[in-house]
């Protein structure tokens, strides 16, 4: 197809798999954290906020290495997972998804949090006087209003996980057919003699994917924003 | 009966605010809660709706006890079916007008009476042309009508309205008042209406509770309370005054006047579009009432009502004096208030018990001051 080799298409497929799984598994967590930060007052809120934003300022390699320490076969949590559930995350695409998710997490939380902060909590109060309980009030009022923020967050997050390199190569390594995403394949191609044409095709794939995600994000958020805010 | 009893202490730093309010009103009709800002009106409404859980509360609507903290009875707010119209409308921005109106339908039992059907409410509030619109770019009056419709369509057993007109300019107010009057006449639903505008209360309410510093200072019919309480304590964001009950007796078409009977005495007002026998309410501003010791002759004032001074409210700080005049009998007193300068009161040596004549110009009693009760 378009002269792409099976290795390149495999990298594309792994990238999509890693990113899509990341989005769907991180979504509830991002919602929960955004809600805590936007609506609740608690001790250690500033610390939680800082920890979440850490990946924005720390080199991804550092995140990858921390993940190795935490989730590696001999890691604090990793050895427990390995011994009790026979789950190994290092060198697997699931590991790549975790690494990418941690790095991109702040991009997911921020837009949702901002959207939640923009919703008047008294609207839920109004919903309650109309017969909705707290859960129904959130689902029927707050959630639809913050939907543009959720979509923006999801797509920013998706695009960021597509491009993740440092944490992924450190924690999940660069294994063709398992953890070799587009950027990792591109890196490999630039290291191999005569890999220029492969590299160019991978660059093209990456750009198309990222542009597609950003345009979709823009379009979706404008559409939902119009519905919610009317302008 | 609608019974409300609430007690709560709020501690905010060194300040303690205490709500200690109770009243019982008939099941139908509008009970106005009048009070200055900070009197605890909104807090009381939130307690009734269940949005605030106070130290002590008992609420009974008809035969249903919604909460009684002494007997551990507590119906959560979403199950109370108490409609709440907020001052700031709080319409849902992601829904159309129709979506807002229908919001409460799925959470509540369908209404028994046809007056609360979707079509009936939409036409009562004049919302037909707005249904498919979003809630942005609505006028304040439209937004408030939608908020009222939304509350009514949730099939409430009691409707709370928190100064629904306070945020509107005078034009919008007069646009929406007829809808509220329509609501009062066509729905068999108790309404608690918070306001600090006596004209609104005269037009809409049957009963009046005066709330001050968290306490109900007076409760009774609007006529009774406005006759009893001195006008300065009922001064809100509009005119203060007395509300008199009257009946249309005849029209004087050639003069463009209508003759009413109030407390057995004739009262001429500018012509009304109401049949003889209609019960009306007249809002008398105390500054529109003059007093004379003898019946004046050769004077343009058409209404000269005999009465006697019942009370005088003077304060050295104010240049005016409020004088309560009983124009009924001693057995069935009907009170109105006149406001004169302290200088005038001293010159006439006005004293409690003195017979006086209250002078009221018919032109001061126009359509804005007289309406159906």
XYZ file of C-alpha atoms in Angstrom:
604
model
C 0.000 0.000 0.000
C 1.562 3.307 -1.191
C 4.892 1.515 -1.158
C 4.960 1.173 2.619
C 6.783 -1.893 3.884
C 5.275 -4.286 6.400
C 7.678 -2.966 9.048
C 6.458 0.574 8.544
C 2.784 -0.419 8.588
C 3.447 -2.524 11.678
C 4.947 0.519 13.403
C 1.867 2.541 12.443
C -0.392 -0.203 13.777
C 1.517 -0.403 17.076
C 1.462 3.364 17.421
C -2.308 3.449 16.950
C -2.827 0.491 19.284
C -0.678 2.036 22.013
C -2.280 5.474 21.681
C -5.897 4.318 21.470
C -5.526 2.026 24.471
C -3.836 4.833 26.331
C -6.713 7.194 25.631
C -9.457 4.806 26.651
C -7.763 3.589 29.830
C -6.587 7.026 30.947
C -9.883 8.821 30.302
C -11.623 7.906 33.597
C -8.468 8.637 35.582
C -7.999 12.016 33.906
C -11.658 12.884 34.554
C -11.346 11.915 38.187
C -8.146 13.872 38.782
C -9.479 16.911 36.897
C -12.647 16.808 38.998
C -10.646 16.583 42.228
C -8.491 19.527 41.216
C -11.395 21.653 39.961
C -14.023 21.005 42.589
C -12.457 19.730 45.803
C -10.347 21.277 48.481
C -8.012 18.877 50.236
C -4.611 18.696 51.833
C -1.844 17.977 49.364
C -3.767 19.370 46.404
C -0.780 21.492 45.398
C 1.483 18.450 45.581
C -0.892 16.342 43.472
C -1.084 19.158 40.947
C 2.714 19.405 40.780
C 3.195 15.638 40.425
C 0.715 15.527 37.566
C 2.455 18.337 35.748
C 5.940 16.914 36.357
C 6.109 15.029 33.029
C 5.752 18.333 31.195
C 9.054 19.573 32.573
C 11.060 16.417 33.253
C 12.880 14.696 30.347
C 10.842 11.677 29.215
C 13.908 9.477 29.733
C 13.659 10.264 33.427
C 10.026 9.135 33.430
C 11.009 5.942 31.592
C 13.736 5.222 34.109
C 11.422 5.898 37.055
C 8.924 3.494 35.515
C 11.652 0.861 35.265
C 12.412 1.292 38.949
C 8.733 1.140 39.825
C 7.324 -1.395 37.358
C 10.428 -3.304 36.185
C 10.719 -7.042 36.885
C 12.650 -6.263 40.046
C 10.821 -2.996 40.637
C 8.785 -2.108 43.707
C 5.395 -2.704 42.084
C 6.675 -4.705 39.140
C 8.009 -7.598 41.226
C 4.664 -7.805 42.983
C 2.782 -7.878 39.663
C 5.234 -10.410 38.310
C 5.122 -12.750 41.329
C 1.380 -12.632 41.986
C -0.213 -12.077 38.595
C 2.555 -13.099 36.223
C 2.284 -9.687 34.605
C 5.415 -8.287 33.044
C 5.194 -4.813 31.558
C 8.755 -4.147 30.498
C 9.396 -4.787 26.778
C 5.658 -5.089 25.997
C 3.316 -2.777 24.063
C 1.263 -2.431 27.259
C 4.407 -1.076 28.893
C 4.778 1.341 25.991
C 1.189 2.473 26.561
C 1.863 3.086 30.260
C 5.025 5.064 29.515
C 3.267 7.192 26.906
C 0.241 7.729 29.180
C 2.313 8.973 32.096
C 4.190 11.417 29.898
C 1.046 12.751 28.200
C -1.213 12.698 31.297
C -1.008 16.446 32.130
C -2.219 17.295 28.625
C -5.323 15.230 29.284
C -6.086 16.662 32.730
C -5.600 20.357 32.049
C -8.350 20.991 29.484
C -10.873 18.938 31.466
C -9.991 20.774 34.634
C -10.333 24.143 32.945
C -13.663 23.137 31.458
C -14.903 21.951 34.865
C -13.815 25.201 36.470
C -15.884 27.035 33.873
C -19.090 25.227 34.846
C -21.190 26.927 37.482
C -21.676 24.253 40.169
C -25.019 25.899 40.947
C -26.350 24.435 37.713
C -26.165 21.048 39.414
C -28.094 22.540 42.312
C -30.791 23.580 39.855
C -30.828 20.055 38.410
C -31.302 18.647 41.914
C -34.353 20.835 42.532
C -35.714 19.397 39.279
C -35.445 15.871 40.613
C -31.979 14.673 39.578
C -29.761 13.101 42.217
C -26.083 14.112 42.422
C -24.913 11.493 39.936
C -27.676 12.262 37.440
C -27.039 15.989 37.811
C -23.367 15.445 36.938
C -24.151 13.199 33.984
C -26.990 15.293 32.593
C -25.584 18.770 33.186
C -21.888 19.038 33.978
C -20.584 16.266 31.734
C -22.177 17.506 28.497
C -20.988 21.042 29.245
C -17.366 19.963 29.766
C -17.419 17.643 26.746
C -15.422 20.058 24.543
C -12.715 20.085 27.213
C -12.729 16.303 27.451
C -12.404 15.994 23.673
C -9.617 18.548 23.513
C -7.800 16.744 26.315
C -8.285 13.338 24.706
C -6.949 14.483 21.345
C -3.991 16.403 22.757
C -3.199 13.338 24.824
C -3.607 11.055 21.809
C -1.304 13.185 19.694
C 1.288 13.373 22.459
C 1.306 9.589 23.003
C 1.811 9.111 19.244
C 5.021 11.083 19.461
C 6.308 9.602 22.710
C 9.905 8.453 22.413
C 12.166 8.807 25.438
C 10.088 7.139 28.110
C 8.964 4.410 25.738
C 12.445 3.408 24.570
C 13.707 3.454 28.156
C 10.896 1.437 29.671
C 9.586 -0.721 26.795
C 12.655 -0.766 24.514
C 12.606 -0.724 20.716
C 11.330 -4.146 19.700
C 9.985 -4.363 16.131
C 6.497 -5.842 16.097
C 6.008 -5.337 19.842
C 7.001 -1.919 21.100
C 8.392 -0.267 17.995
C 6.062 2.701 17.434
C 6.498 5.195 14.588
C 9.037 7.425 16.347
C 11.041 4.413 17.514
C 11.016 2.952 13.984
C 12.107 6.319 12.651
C 14.956 6.426 15.151
C 16.008 2.906 14.121
C 15.865 3.854 10.442
C 18.082 6.880 10.941
C 20.628 4.696 12.727
C 20.714 2.058 9.942
C 22.798 2.626 6.797
C 20.609 3.460 3.797
C 17.520 4.016 5.937
C 16.794 7.490 4.573
C 13.843 6.583 2.362
C 12.297 4.506 5.157
C 12.801 7.422 7.508
C 11.102 9.833 5.117
C 8.068 7.594 4.732
C 7.827 7.250 8.524
C 8.090 10.999 8.925
C 5.266 11.365 6.429
C 3.085 8.868 8.324
C 3.774 10.600 11.635
C 2.933 14.023 10.248
C -0.305 12.856 8.658
C -1.395 11.165 11.863
C -0.548 14.128 14.092
C -2.115 16.673 11.760
C -5.223 14.527 11.494
C -5.522 14.354 15.278
C -5.058 18.093 15.739
C -7.527 19.019 12.998
C -10.080 16.584 14.378
C -9.583 18.069 17.823
C -10.112 21.590 16.541
C -13.200 20.627 14.590
C -14.790 18.632 17.406
C -14.174 21.227 20.049
C -15.534 23.991 17.860
C -18.619 21.946 17.138
C -19.319 21.139 20.772
C -18.288 24.589 21.930
C -20.844 26.095 19.623
C -23.516 23.836 20.994
C -22.675 24.708 24.580
C -21.788 28.367 24.359
C -23.642 29.390 21.250
C -20.894 31.459 19.705
C -51.764 23.915 55.120
C -48.220 24.682 54.202
C -46.104 24.595 57.323
C -42.532 25.795 57.453
C -40.405 25.761 60.575
C -36.681 26.227 60.335
C -33.897 26.976 62.740
C -30.223 27.200 61.989
C -27.119 28.903 63.261
C -24.399 29.926 60.827
C -21.042 30.725 62.293
C -18.744 32.675 60.046
C -15.729 33.747 62.029
C -16.987 35.999 64.806
C -20.381 36.528 63.152
C -23.313 34.388 64.052
C -26.369 34.491 61.872
C -29.445 32.789 63.165
C -32.417 31.655 61.132
C -35.457 31.041 63.268
C -38.473 31.218 61.032
C -41.831 29.543 61.097
C -45.158 30.177 59.456
C -48.177 28.322 58.173
C -49.954 29.417 55.034
C -52.999 28.039 53.240
C -52.359 25.396 50.580
C -53.201 27.612 47.665
C -52.136 31.087 46.802
C -48.918 32.995 46.926
C -47.056 33.700 50.128
C -44.593 36.528 49.745
C -41.512 36.651 51.909
C -40.430 40.231 52.250
C -37.122 41.275 53.740
C -34.080 43.400 53.188
C -30.993 41.884 51.638
C -29.240 39.859 54.284
C -32.501 39.082 56.084
C -32.087 35.398 55.265
C -34.663 35.045 52.481
C -32.547 32.959 50.130
C -31.232 30.894 53.021
C -34.785 30.120 54.064
C -35.680 29.063 50.520
C -32.610 26.828 50.320
C -33.615 25.192 53.579
C -37.130 24.579 52.243
C -35.753 23.119 49.006
C -33.357 20.904 50.952
C -30.234 22.441 49.418
C -29.151 23.359 52.937
C -29.481 20.979 55.822
C -30.157 23.072 58.928
C -30.005 22.228 62.618
C -33.749 22.003 62.756
C -36.419 21.996 60.098
C -39.977 20.846 59.646
C -41.739 21.191 56.323
C -45.222 20.019 55.595
C -47.013 20.562 52.299
C -50.644 19.516 52.487
C -50.535 16.195 54.309
C -47.015 15.305 53.261
C -44.217 15.763 55.748
C -41.094 16.438 53.714
C -38.794 16.751 56.622
C -38.963 16.833 60.346
C -35.532 16.648 61.860
C -36.940 16.007 65.326
C -38.437 12.766 64.064
C -35.553 11.911 61.762
C -37.634 12.466 58.667
C -35.637 13.788 55.721
C -36.661 13.610 52.096
C -33.617 14.423 49.946
C -34.002 17.548 47.792
C -34.319 15.662 44.509
C -37.323 13.754 45.831
C -39.147 16.712 47.354
C -40.735 17.998 44.166
C -40.225 21.564 45.289
C -39.732 23.753 42.243
C -37.143 26.500 42.583
C -36.916 29.545 40.344
C -33.546 31.155 40.936
C -32.903 34.851 40.573
C -30.160 34.091 38.033
C -32.328 31.587 36.065
C -29.588 28.899 35.979
C -30.729 27.585 32.634
C -28.666 24.718 31.243
C -26.412 26.137 28.515
C -26.056 22.868 26.596
C -29.783 22.381 26.096
C -32.320 24.140 23.908
C -35.239 25.981 25.450
C -37.302 22.838 25.010
C -34.544 20.702 26.491
C -34.476 22.956 29.530
C -38.243 22.810 29.903
C -38.289 19.013 29.622
C -35.342 18.456 31.973
C -37.358 17.605 35.062
C -39.865 15.404 33.245
C -37.770 12.242 33.302
C -37.114 12.455 37.032
C -40.677 13.101 38.192
C -44.106 11.515 37.967
C -46.286 12.994 35.212
C -48.697 15.692 36.383
C -52.298 14.828 37.206
C -53.787 18.120 36.197
C -53.958 19.293 32.585
C -52.847 22.769 33.702
C -49.344 21.382 34.167
C -49.109 19.703 30.759
C -46.323 20.796 28.444
C -48.601 22.634 26.044
C -50.501 24.373 28.834
C -47.338 25.664 30.519
C -45.798 26.710 27.220
C -48.849 28.746 26.310
C -49.321 30.118 29.843
C -45.789 31.516 29.725
C -45.865 32.452 26.052
C -42.905 30.268 25.100
C -44.218 28.833 21.811
C -41.832 30.769 19.611
C -38.764 30.085 21.722
C -38.873 26.294 21.966
C -36.280 25.426 19.331
C -33.865 28.153 20.254
C -30.755 27.832 22.365
C -30.741 29.673 25.643
C -28.132 32.152 24.501
C -29.282 35.543 23.278
C -32.524 35.349 25.226
C -33.749 38.461 26.976
C -33.782 38.452 30.765
C -37.560 38.196 30.794
C -37.562 35.248 28.400
C -34.917 33.468 30.433
C -36.919 33.925 33.599
C -40.119 32.651 31.952
C -38.263 29.551 30.769
C -36.877 29.003 34.257
C -40.411 29.207 35.648
C -41.675 26.797 33.001
C -38.852 24.380 33.725
C -39.716 24.364 37.421
C -43.446 23.912 36.756
C -42.923 21.067 34.269
C -41.082 19.075 36.927
C -44.540 18.727 38.490
C -43.823 20.410 41.826
C -46.016 20.302 44.911
C -44.682 23.710 45.960
C -42.978 26.420 43.955
C -40.272 28.677 45.369
C -39.393 31.881 43.545
C -36.353 33.836 44.650
C -36.782 37.439 43.487
C -37.340 36.382 39.897
C -37.752 39.990 38.779
C -34.974 41.615 40.781
C -32.370 41.340 38.033
C -34.672 42.712 35.330
C -35.086 46.299 34.168
C -38.530 47.946 34.592
C -39.629 47.146 31.030
C -38.820 43.458 31.391
C -40.534 43.451 34.762
C -43.759 44.741 33.358
C -43.450 42.230 30.528
C -43.229 39.282 32.916
C -45.603 40.364 35.706
C -48.761 39.505 33.730
C -47.412 35.963 33.251
C -46.867 35.640 36.981
C -50.385 36.927 37.645
C -51.680 34.357 35.168
C -49.775 31.655 36.999
C -51.322 32.606 40.289
C -54.833 32.528 38.886
C -54.646 29.366 36.819
C -52.553 27.013 38.935
C -53.638 25.271 42.061
C -50.151 25.292 43.526
C -48.787 26.925 46.642
C -46.084 29.438 45.789
C -43.534 31.074 48.053
C -42.355 34.265 46.438
C -39.389 36.164 47.793
C -39.361 39.853 46.993
C -38.520 43.211 48.390
C -40.797 45.154 46.124
C -44.216 45.949 47.541
C -45.851 46.551 44.138
C -44.918 43.036 43.063
C -46.261 41.680 46.303
C -49.510 43.642 45.933
C -49.970 42.238 42.452
C -48.976 38.657 43.156
C -49.249 37.637 46.775
C -52.134 36.686 49.029
C -50.071 36.340 52.147
C -47.116 38.241 53.402
C -44.377 37.112 55.752
C -41.923 39.768 56.845
C -38.473 38.366 57.478
C -35.904 40.328 59.413
C -32.569 39.045 60.682
C -33.657 35.482 60.109
C -36.936 35.821 61.985
C -40.503 36.105 60.770
C -41.654 39.423 62.235
C -45.181 39.312 60.894
C -47.402 37.003 58.911
C -50.874 37.642 57.532
C -52.806 38.787 54.504
C -51.074 41.444 52.426
C -53.753 44.025 53.381
C -53.452 43.238 57.069
C -49.666 43.393 57.231
C -49.260 46.526 55.119
C -51.893 48.248 57.274
C -50.196 47.183 60.492
C -46.518 47.587 59.840
C -45.132 51.052 59.475
C -44.195 51.843 55.891
C -40.507 52.437 56.481
C -40.075 48.859 57.630
C -41.648 47.713 54.356
C -39.480 49.927 52.192
C -37.737 47.711 49.725
C -36.476 48.510 46.252
C -39.734 50.150 45.183
C -42.494 52.176 46.729
C -43.761 51.336 50.130
C -47.387 51.627 51.120
C -50.651 50.188 52.232
C -52.626 47.655 50.247
C -56.376 48.144 50.575
C -58.978 45.595 49.551
C -61.784 47.184 47.558
C -64.692 46.312 45.300
C -65.665 47.974 42.024
C -69.069 49.625 42.524
C -69.668 51.700 39.399
C -68.003 53.337 36.426
C -68.291 57.049 35.838
C -67.638 56.842 32.123
C -68.175 60.499 31.358
C -65.443 61.411 33.825
C -63.141 58.525 33.107
C -63.324 57.375 36.707
C -64.278 54.240 38.551
C -65.866 54.218 41.949
C -64.666 51.607 44.428
C -65.770 50.751 47.885
C -63.020 50.296 50.449
C -63.841 49.675 54.112
C -67.395 50.817 53.363
C -66.223 54.190 52.044
C -66.235 55.308 48.411
C -62.898 55.631 46.653
C -62.536 57.152 43.187
C -59.720 55.926 40.958
C -58.871 56.436 37.277
C -61.084 54.244 35.125
C -60.566 50.493 35.380
C -61.409 47.884 32.807
C -63.166 45.652 35.329
C -66.846 44.843 35.878
C -68.722 46.096 38.946
C -68.356 43.600 41.777
C -64.747 42.773 40.905
C -62.433 42.532 43.893
C -59.420 44.731 43.535
C -56.449 45.862 45.530
C -55.355 49.436 45.808
C -51.796 50.316 46.586
C -51.660 53.557 48.524
C -48.316 55.241 48.787
C -48.134 57.090 52.109
C -46.795 60.207 50.382
C -49.979 60.312 48.258
C -52.159 60.626 51.359
C -52.685 64.040 52.993
C -54.442 64.699 56.264
C -56.917 67.414 57.271
C -58.619 68.086 60.580
C -61.868 69.330 58.989
C -63.534 68.119 55.839
C -62.089 70.494 53.254
C -64.419 72.112 50.747
C -63.712 73.539 47.316
C -60.723 71.283 46.857
C -59.700 69.279 43.790
C -58.953 66.121 45.762
C -61.809 63.683 45.096
C -61.257 61.192 47.884
C -61.867 62.524 51.351
C -62.073 59.619 53.764
C -63.017 59.976 57.370
C -60.994 58.112 59.987
C -59.065 58.465 63.170
C -55.387 58.407 64.006
C -54.376 55.041 65.363
C -50.635 55.447 65.693
C -47.858 57.907 64.919
C -44.380 56.780 63.942
C -41.873 59.555 64.305
C -38.159 59.553 64.748
C -36.091 62.627 65.534
C -33.708 61.664 62.748
C -36.344 61.836 60.019
C -38.079 64.955 58.741
C -41.229 62.949 57.992
C -43.787 61.261 60.194
C -45.823 58.180 59.292
C -49.370 58.271 60.578
C -51.603 55.236 60.738
C -55.256 56.092 60.145
C -58.110 53.721 60.839
C -60.739 54.219 58.146
C -62.818 51.212 59.243
C -64.744 50.865 62.457
C -63.265 50.276 65.861
C -64.456 46.665 65.688
C -63.201 46.024 62.166
C -60.303 48.376 61.702
C -58.862 49.035 58.250
C -55.606 50.895 58.327
C -53.831 53.091 55.884
C -50.668 55.109 56.272
C -50.123 58.772 55.551
C -46.702 60.356 55.377
C -46.491 64.046 56.294
C -43.613 66.287 57.286
C -42.843 66.553 60.957
C -43.440 70.260 60.616
C -46.979 69.673 59.331
C -47.694 67.103 62.041
C -46.599 69.550 64.725
C -48.578 72.410 63.218
C -51.765 70.325 63.290
C -50.829 68.862 66.698
C -51.683 65.399 65.419
C -52.312 62.973 68.268
C -53.382 59.372 68.551
C -57.171 59.087 68.650
C -57.806 62.336 66.765
C -60.474 62.236 64.045
C -58.936 63.136 60.677
C -59.763 63.160 57.004
C -57.450 61.336 54.657
C -57.146 63.066 51.290
C -56.180 60.952 48.294
C -56.020 62.307 44.751
C -57.786 60.046 42.271
C -55.013 60.640 39.711
C -52.514 58.995 42.046
C -54.574 55.796 41.846
C -53.988 54.711 38.273
C -53.694 51.283 36.641
C -50.236 50.751 38.127
C -51.661 51.031 41.633
C -54.978 49.228 41.257
C -55.416 45.655 40.099
C -57.391 42.465 40.539
C -56.892 40.789 43.866
